[in-house]
Coordinates of C-alpha atoms and ligand atoms in Angstrom, one line a residue:
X1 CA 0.0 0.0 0.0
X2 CA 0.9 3.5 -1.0
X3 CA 0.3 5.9 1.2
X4 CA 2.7 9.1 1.1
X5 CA 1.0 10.6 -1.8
X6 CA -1.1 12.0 -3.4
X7 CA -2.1 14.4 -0.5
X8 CA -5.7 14.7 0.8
X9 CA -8.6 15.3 -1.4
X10 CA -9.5 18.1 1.5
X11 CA -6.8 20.2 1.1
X12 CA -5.7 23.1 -1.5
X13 CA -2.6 23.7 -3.5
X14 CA -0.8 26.9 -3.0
X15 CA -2.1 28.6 -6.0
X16 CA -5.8 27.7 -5.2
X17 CA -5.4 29.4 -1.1
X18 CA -4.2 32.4 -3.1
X19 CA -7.4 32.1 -5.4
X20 CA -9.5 31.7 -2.2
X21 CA -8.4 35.0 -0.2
X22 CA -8.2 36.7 -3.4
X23 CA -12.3 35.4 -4.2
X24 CA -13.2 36.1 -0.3
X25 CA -11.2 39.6 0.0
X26 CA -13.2 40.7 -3.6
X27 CA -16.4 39.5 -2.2
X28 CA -15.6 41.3 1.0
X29 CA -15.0 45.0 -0.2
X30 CA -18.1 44.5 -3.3
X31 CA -20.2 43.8 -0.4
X32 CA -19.2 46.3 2.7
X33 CA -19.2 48.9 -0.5
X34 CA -23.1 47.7 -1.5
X35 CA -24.7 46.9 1.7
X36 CA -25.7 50.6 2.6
X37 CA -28.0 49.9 -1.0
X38 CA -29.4 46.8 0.1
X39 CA -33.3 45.8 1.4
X40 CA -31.9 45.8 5.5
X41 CA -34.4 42.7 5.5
X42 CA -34.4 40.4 2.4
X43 CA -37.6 39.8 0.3
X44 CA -36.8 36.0 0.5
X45 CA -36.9 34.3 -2.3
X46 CA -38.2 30.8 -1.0
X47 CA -38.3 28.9 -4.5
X48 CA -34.6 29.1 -4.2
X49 CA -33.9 28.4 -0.1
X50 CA -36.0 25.3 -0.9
X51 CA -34.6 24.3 -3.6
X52 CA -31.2 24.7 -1.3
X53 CA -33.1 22.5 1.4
X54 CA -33.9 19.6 -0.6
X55 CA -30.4 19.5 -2.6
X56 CA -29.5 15.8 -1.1
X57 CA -26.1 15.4 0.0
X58 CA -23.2 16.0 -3.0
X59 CA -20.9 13.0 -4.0
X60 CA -18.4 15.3 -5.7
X61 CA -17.4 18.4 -5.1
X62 CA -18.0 21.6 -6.3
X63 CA -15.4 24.8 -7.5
X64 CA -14.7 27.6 -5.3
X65 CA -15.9 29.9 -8.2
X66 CA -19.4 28.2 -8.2
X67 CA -19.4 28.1 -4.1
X68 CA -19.2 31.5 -4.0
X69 CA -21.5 32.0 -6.7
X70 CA -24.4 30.7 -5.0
X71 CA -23.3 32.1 -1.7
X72 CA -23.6 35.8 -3.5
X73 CA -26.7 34.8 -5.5
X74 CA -28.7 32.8 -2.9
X75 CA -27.0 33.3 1.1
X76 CA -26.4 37.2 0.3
X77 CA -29.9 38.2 -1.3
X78 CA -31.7 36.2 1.4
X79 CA -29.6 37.6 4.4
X80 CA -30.2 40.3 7.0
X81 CA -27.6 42.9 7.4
X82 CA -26.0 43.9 10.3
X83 CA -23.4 46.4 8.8
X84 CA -26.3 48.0 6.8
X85 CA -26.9 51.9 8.8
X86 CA -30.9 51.0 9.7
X87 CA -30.1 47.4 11.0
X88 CA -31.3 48.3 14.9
X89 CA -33.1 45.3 16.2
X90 CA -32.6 43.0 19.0
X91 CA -28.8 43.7 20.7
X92 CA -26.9 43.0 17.7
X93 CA -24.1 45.1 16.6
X94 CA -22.6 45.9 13.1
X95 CA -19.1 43.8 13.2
X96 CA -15.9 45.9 13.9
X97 CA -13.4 46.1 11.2
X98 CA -10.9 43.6 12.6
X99 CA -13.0 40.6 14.5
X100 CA -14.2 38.7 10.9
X101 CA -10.4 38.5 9.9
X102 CA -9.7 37.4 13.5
X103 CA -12.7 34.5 12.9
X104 CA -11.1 33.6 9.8
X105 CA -7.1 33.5 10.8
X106 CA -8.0 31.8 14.3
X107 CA -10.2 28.5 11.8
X108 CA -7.3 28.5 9.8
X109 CA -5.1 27.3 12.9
X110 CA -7.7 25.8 14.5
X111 CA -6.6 25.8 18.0
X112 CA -8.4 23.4 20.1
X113 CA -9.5 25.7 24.0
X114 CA -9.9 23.0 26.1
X115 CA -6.8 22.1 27.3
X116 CA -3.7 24.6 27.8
X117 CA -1.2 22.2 25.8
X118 CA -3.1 22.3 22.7
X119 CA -3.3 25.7 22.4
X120 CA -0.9 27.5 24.4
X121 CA -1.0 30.8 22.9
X122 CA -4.4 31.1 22.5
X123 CA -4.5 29.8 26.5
X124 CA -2.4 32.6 27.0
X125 CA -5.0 34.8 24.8
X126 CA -8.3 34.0 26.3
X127 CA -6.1 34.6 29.8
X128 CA -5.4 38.0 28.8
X129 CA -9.0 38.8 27.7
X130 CA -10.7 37.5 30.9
X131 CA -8.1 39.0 33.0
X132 CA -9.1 42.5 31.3
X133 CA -12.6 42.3 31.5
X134 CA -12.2 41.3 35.2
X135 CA -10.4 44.3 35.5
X136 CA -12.8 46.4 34.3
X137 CA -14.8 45.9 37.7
X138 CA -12.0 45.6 40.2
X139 CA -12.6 41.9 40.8
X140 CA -9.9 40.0 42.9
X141 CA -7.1 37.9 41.9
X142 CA -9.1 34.9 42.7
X143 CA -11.4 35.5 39.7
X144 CA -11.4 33.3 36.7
X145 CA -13.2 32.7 33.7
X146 CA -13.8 32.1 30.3
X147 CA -15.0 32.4 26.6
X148 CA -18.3 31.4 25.8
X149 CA -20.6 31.4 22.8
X150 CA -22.5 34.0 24.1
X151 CA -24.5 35.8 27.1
X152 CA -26.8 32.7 27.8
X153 CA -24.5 30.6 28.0
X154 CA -22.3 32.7 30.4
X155 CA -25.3 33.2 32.7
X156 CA -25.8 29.2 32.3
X157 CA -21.9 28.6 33.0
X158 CA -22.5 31.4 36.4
X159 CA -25.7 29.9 37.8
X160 CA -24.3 25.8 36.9
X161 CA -21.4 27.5 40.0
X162 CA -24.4 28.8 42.0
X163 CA -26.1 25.9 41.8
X164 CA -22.9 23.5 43.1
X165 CA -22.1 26.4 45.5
X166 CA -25.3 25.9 47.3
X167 CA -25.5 21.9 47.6
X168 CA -21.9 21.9 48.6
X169 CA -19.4 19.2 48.1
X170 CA -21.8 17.1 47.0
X171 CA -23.4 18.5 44.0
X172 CA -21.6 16.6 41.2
X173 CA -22.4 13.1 42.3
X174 CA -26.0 13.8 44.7
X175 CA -26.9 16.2 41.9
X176 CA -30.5 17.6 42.9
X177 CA -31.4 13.9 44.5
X178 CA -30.5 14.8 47.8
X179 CA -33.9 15.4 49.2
X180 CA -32.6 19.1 50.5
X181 CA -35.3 22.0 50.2
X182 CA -35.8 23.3 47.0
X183 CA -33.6 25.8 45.7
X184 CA -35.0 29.3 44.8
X185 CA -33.7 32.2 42.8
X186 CA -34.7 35.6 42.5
X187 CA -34.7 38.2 39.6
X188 CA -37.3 40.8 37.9
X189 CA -39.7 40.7 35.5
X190 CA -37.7 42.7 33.2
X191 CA -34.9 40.1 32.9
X192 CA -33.7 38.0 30.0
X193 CA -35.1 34.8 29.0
X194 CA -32.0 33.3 29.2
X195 CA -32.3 33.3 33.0
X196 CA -35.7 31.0 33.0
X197 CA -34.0 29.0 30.6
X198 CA -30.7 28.4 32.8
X199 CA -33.3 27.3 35.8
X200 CA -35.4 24.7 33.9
X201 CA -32.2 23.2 32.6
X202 CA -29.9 23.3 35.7
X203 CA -33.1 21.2 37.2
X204 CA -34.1 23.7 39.8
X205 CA -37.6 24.3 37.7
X206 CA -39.2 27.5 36.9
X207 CA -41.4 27.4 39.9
X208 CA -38.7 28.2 42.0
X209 CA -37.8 31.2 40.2
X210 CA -39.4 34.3 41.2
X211 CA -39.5 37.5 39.2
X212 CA -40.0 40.2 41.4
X213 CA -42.0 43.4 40.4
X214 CA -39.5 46.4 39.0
X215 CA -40.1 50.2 40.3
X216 CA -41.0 53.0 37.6
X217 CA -37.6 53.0 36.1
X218 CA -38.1 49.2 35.7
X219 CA -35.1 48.3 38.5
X220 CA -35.5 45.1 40.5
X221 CA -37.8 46.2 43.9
X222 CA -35.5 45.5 46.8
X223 CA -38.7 45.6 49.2
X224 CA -40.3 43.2 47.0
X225 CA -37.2 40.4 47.0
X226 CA -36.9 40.4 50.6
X227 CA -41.0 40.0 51.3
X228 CA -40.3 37.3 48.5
X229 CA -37.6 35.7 50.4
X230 CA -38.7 35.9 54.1
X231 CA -41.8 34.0 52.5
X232 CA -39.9 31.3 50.7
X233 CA -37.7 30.8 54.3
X234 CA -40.7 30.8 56.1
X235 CA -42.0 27.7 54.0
X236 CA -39.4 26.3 54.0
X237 CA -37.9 26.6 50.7
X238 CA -33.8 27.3 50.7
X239 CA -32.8 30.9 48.7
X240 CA -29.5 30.7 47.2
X241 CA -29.3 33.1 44.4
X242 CA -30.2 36.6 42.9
X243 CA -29.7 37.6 39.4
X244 CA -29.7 41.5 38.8
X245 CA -29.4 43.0 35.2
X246 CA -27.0 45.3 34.3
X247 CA -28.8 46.2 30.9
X248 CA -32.5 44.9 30.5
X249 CA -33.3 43.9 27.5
X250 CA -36.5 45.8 26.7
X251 CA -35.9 49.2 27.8
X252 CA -32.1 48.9 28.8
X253 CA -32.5 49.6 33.1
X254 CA -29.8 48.4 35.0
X255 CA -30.8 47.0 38.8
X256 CA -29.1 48.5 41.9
X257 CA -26.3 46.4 41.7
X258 CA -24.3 47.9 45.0
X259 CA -27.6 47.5 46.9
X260 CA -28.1 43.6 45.9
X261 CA -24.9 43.1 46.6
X262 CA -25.2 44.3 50.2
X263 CA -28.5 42.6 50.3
X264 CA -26.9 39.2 49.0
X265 CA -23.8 39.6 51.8
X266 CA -26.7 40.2 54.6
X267 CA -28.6 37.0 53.3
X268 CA -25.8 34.6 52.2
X269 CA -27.0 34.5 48.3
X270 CA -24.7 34.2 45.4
X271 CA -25.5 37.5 43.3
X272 CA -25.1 36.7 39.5
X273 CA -25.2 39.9 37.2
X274 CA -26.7 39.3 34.0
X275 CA -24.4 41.9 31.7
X276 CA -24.9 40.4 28.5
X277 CA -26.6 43.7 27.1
X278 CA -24.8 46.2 29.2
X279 CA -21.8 45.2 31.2
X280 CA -18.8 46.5 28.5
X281 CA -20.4 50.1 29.2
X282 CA -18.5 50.4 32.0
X283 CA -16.0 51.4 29.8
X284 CA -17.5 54.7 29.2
X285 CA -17.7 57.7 31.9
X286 CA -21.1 57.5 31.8
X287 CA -21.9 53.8 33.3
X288 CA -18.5 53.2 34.9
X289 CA -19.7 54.6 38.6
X290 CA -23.1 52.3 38.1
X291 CA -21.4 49.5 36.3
X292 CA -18.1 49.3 39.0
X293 CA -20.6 48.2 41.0
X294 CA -20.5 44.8 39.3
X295 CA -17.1 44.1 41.3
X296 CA -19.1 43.1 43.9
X297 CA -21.2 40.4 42.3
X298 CA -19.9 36.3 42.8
X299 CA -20.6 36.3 38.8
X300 CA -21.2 38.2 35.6
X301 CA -22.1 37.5 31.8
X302 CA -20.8 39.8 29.6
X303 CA -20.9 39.6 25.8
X304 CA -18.3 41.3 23.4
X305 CA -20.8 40.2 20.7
X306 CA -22.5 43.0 22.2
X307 CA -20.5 46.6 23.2
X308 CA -17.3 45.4 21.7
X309 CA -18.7 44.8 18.2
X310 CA -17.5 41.4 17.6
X311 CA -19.5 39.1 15.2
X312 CA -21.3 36.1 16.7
X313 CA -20.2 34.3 19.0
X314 CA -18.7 35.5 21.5
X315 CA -19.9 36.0 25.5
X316 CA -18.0 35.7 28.7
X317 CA -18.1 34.8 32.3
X318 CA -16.4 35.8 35.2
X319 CA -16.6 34.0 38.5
X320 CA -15.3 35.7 41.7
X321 CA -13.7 33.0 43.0
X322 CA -12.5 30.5 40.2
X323 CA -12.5 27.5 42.5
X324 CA -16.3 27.5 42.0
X325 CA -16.2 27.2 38.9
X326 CA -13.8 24.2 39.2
X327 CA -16.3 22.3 41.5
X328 CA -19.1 22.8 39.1
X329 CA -17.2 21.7 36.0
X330 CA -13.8 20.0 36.1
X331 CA -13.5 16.5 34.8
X332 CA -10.3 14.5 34.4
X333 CA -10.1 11.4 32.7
X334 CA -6.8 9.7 32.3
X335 CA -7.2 10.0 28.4
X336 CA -7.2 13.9 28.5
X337 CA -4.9 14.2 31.5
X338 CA -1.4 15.2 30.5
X339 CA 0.2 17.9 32.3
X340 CA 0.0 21.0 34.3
X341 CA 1.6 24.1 34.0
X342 CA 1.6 26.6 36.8
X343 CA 1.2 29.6 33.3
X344 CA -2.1 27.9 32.0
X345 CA -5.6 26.7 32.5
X346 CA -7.3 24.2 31.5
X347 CA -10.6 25.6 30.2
X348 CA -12.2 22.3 29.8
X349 CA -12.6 22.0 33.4
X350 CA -14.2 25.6 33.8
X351 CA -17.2 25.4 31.3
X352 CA -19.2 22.8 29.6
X353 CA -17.7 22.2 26.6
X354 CA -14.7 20.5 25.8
X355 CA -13.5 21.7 22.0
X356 CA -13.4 25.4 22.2
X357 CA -12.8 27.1 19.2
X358 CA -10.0 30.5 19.8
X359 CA -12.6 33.1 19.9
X360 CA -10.4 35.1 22.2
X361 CA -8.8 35.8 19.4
X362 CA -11.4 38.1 17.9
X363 CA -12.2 39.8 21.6
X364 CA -8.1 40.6 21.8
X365 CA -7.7 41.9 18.2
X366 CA -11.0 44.2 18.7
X367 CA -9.5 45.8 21.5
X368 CA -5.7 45.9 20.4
X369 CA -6.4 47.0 16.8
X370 CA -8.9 49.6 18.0
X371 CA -8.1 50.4 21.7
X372 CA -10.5 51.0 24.9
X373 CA -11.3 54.4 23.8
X374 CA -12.3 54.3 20.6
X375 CA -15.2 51.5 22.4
X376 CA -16.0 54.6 24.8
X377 CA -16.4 56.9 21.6
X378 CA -18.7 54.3 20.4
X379 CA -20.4 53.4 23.5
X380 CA -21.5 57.1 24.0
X381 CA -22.1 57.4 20.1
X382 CA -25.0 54.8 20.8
X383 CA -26.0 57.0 23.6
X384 CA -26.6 59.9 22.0
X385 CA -28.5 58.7 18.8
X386 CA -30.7 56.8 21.2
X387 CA -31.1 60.5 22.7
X388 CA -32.0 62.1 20.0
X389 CA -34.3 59.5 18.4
X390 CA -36.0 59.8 21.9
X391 CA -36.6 63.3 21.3
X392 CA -37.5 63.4 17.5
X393 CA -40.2 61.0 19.1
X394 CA -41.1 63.8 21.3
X395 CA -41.8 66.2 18.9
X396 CA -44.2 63.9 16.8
X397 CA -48.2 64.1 17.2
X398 CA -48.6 60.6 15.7
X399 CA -46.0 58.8 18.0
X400 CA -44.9 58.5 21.9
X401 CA -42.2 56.9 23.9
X402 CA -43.2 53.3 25.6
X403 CA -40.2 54.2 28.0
X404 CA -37.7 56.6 29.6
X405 CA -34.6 56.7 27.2
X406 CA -31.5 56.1 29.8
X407 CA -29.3 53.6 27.6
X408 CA -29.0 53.1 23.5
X409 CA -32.6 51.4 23.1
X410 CA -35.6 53.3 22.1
X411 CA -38.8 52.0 22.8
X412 CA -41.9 53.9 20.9
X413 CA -45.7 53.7 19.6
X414 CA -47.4 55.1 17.1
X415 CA -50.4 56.7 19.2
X416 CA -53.6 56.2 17.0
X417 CA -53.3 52.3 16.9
X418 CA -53.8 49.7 19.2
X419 CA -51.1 46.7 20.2
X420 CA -52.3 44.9 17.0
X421 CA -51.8 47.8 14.3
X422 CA -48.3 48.7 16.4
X423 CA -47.5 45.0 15.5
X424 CA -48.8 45.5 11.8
X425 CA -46.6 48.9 11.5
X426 CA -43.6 47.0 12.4
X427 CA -44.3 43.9 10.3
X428 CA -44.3 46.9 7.2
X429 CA -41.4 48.4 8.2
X430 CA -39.4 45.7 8.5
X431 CA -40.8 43.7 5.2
X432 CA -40.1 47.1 3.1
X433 CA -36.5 46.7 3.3
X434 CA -36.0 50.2 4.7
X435 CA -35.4 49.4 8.0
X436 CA -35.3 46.6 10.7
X437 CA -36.4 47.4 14.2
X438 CA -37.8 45.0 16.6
X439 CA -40.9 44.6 19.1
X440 CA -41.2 46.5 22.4
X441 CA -43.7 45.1 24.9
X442 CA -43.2 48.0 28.2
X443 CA -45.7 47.4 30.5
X444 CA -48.2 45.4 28.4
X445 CA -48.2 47.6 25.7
X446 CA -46.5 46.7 22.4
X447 CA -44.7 49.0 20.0
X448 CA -41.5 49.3 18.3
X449 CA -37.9 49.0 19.5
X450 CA -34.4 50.7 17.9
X451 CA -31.6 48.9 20.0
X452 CA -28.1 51.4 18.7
X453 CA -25.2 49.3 18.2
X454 CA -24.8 49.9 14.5
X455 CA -21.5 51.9 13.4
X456 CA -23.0 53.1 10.5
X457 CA -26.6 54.9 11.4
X458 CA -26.6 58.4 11.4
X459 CA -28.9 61.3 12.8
X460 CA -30.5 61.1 9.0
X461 CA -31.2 57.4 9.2
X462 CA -33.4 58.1 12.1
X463 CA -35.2 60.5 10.5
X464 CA -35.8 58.3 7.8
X465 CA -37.1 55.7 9.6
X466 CA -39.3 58.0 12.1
X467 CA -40.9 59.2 8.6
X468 CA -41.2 55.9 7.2
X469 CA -43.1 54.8 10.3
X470 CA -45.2 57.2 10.2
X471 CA -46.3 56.9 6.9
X472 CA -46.7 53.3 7.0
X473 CA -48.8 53.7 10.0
X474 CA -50.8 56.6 8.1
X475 CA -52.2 53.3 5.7
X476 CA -52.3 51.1 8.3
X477 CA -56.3 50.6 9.5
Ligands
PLP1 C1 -29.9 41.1 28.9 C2 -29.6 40.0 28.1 N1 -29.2 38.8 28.6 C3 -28.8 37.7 27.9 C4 -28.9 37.8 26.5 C5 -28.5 36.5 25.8 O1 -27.3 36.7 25.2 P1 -26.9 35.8 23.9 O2 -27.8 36.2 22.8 O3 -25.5 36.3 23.7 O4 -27.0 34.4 24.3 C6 -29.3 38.9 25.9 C7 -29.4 39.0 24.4 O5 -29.7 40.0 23.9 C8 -29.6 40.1 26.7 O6 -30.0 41.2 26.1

């Protein structure tokens, strides 16, 4: 048997990687120069994603010129855009400059994140990053953390160490079979789904989660949690946790971190801030005295898929004391075990997953190619349109603010409709191609929602869209 050459049929020549980053470079500029022109939302052409859906699977395969063919006539046309100037749903930003070349360099070596000697460097990477961002909110030494693939699954990695925390040594072999009281957690009605999700899958069941009513400013009622807890003690029931947002995600309202915090110390709870949305303002002068206050917290999501621009995915959790997350999550066969090194971690044994891809690599590169300030230039940039959207708003007959503007989200109506012909003015919008906004839902009522993370919107796309709105609600019954 033969078996030196020929090489793999999975791999390129020289010539044809040159072709490649030549094809993906000219695909690259055609499209950051055309996307400004672009429907924001695609009129989908379903003939052709179906046709895509029932190709079966190809024996042979297919040129790079004809891969990236369909990709521009089908993937492109039927795409939303995130880097177009009226792409303000959800919390999704436009990618910075530097993170889809970090995505692409970091497959290319493929370094495996789960143990340090596979991927030293990017060990030494993801170190750096976490080490930053902790940091950031004058956590201790004693803090670890890591990458994850986004804001749920940092608030899943934080509560899976709340969880352990509170059955003690335990938890990893009694799991939630011990016959203890039930475990409770508290949080408001404004947070994140992510947060009911992380309950019914860590097993302690949404039943035990309480969302506590918010005050005017839609901020967690401190009153509220400890009526809420005194109760739960009372019958029984065993309170281990509190989960305060730093950034809502309706209207943006961050909780009063410092007082959970004390009220957490006073009660023996872990406090786990949910800063998926809002954490990374702390970089600004504006949040930093509200979001230091994080610091005090046993655990944090943050997500620089958010405020540091990076394309999906990429989230992060920090743990106050990194010995938790250990006891929630390390596992050491003899097949993985190889060596330890004072310098490294082992990430493996501080989330769920064992492959990791290196998406540290993006998170460094956005903030060494760009630098801290320029995110603080940004962060207030997002601010201030939200601020003046807010106050076009205000001098409109035919629309209102749902909500206080305090952050970069902008939560309106249009007055002379009811929830169903809000939703109706919304499905318009977004189906014309002009713009892409998502829903608002503050206080039962249901409107419209501008989230600002997008580098490219200006004081003129707001206008736009404010006109645009208005019009389409002027034919809406
Ligand atoms: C407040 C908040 N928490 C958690 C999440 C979930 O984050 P991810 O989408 O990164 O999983 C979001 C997403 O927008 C959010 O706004």
């Amino acid at each position: 048997m033969q078996l030196e050459a020929p090489p793999s049929d999975l791999l390129f020549s020289p010539d044809e990687h040159e072709r490649a980053w030549e094809l993906f470079a000219d695909f690259a500029s055609r499209y950051l120069a055309s996307v400004a022109a672009r429907p924001v939302y695609p009129e989908l052409d379903r003939p052709a994603l179906r046709k895509i859906m029932q190709t079966p699977m190809p024996r042979s395969g297919t040129s790079l010129v004809e891969l990236l063919e369909e990709f521009e006539a089908v993937i492109v046309p039927n795409a939303t855009h995130s880097a177009h100037p009226r792409f303000l749903p959800y919390v999704q930003p436009t990618p910075n400059a530097i993170a889809p070349y970090a995505d692409a360099v970091a497959s290319l070596i493929s370094q495996n994140c789960n143990l340090w000697h596979l991927s030293p460097s990017a060990n030494a990477v993801e170190q750096t990053v976490v080490r930053w961002f902790a940091d950031l909110y004058g956590f201790p030494s004693s803090t670890g953390g890591l990458i994850t693939s986004g804001g749920s699954a940092a608030n899943l990695v934080g509560l899976t160490a709340a969880r352990d925390h509170a059955l003690g040594p335990d938890a990893r072999t009694r799991g939630l079979q011990g016959n203890g009281p039930p475990l409770v957690l508290y949080t408001s009605d404004e947070v994140h789904s992510s947060i009911d999700k992380a309950v019914s899958i860590l097993g302690i069941g949404t039943e035990n989660l309480r969302h506590i009513p918010t005050d005017a400013a839609f901020r967690m009622r401190i009153d509220l949690l400890e009526a809420a807890l005194r109760r739960d003690r009372a019958e029984g029931r065993k309170p281990f946790c509190v989960v305060g947002s730093a950034g809502t995600v309706t209207t943006g309202s961050v909780d009063p971190i410092r007082e959970l915090a004390a009220f957490c110390k006073q009660e023996g709870l872990w406090l786990h801030i949910d800063g998926a949305y809002g954490a990374l303002t702390v970089l600004s002068q504006r949040y930093r005295a509200e979001m230091s206050a994080i610091g005090l917290a046993d655990s944090v999501s943050l997500d620089p898929h958010k405020f540091l621009f990076c394309p999906a995915e990429a989230g992060c959790v920090l743990v106050r004391d990194r010995a938790h997350l250990r006891h929630a999550f390390s596992a050491t066969p003899s097949y993985l075990t190889m060596s330890e090194d004072p310098d490294f971690i082992d990430f493996a044994n501080y989330g769920p997953q064992l492959t990791r891809s290196f998406k540290a690599l993006k998170v460094w590169w956005s903030l060494k190619r760009f630098g801290a300030d320029a995110y603080v230039r940004v962060i207030d940039r997002m601010s201030d349109l939200a601020a003046y959207m807010a106050s076009a708003i205000e001098e409109r007959a035919d629309l209102e603010l749902l909500a206080p503007v305090t952050f970069n989200c902008v939560c309106f109506r249009v007055r002379s409709l009811d929830d169903a012909g809000n939703r109706t003015v919304l499905k318009r919008l977004v189906d014309s191609g002009d713009a892409f906004l998502g829903p608002a839902s503050v206080n039962g009522r249901i409107g419209l929602r501008a989230c600002f993370m997008n580098l490219r919107t200006s004081q003129s796309d707001i206008d736009f869209i404010l006109d645009r709105t208005g019009e389409i609600a002027a034919g809406t019954p």
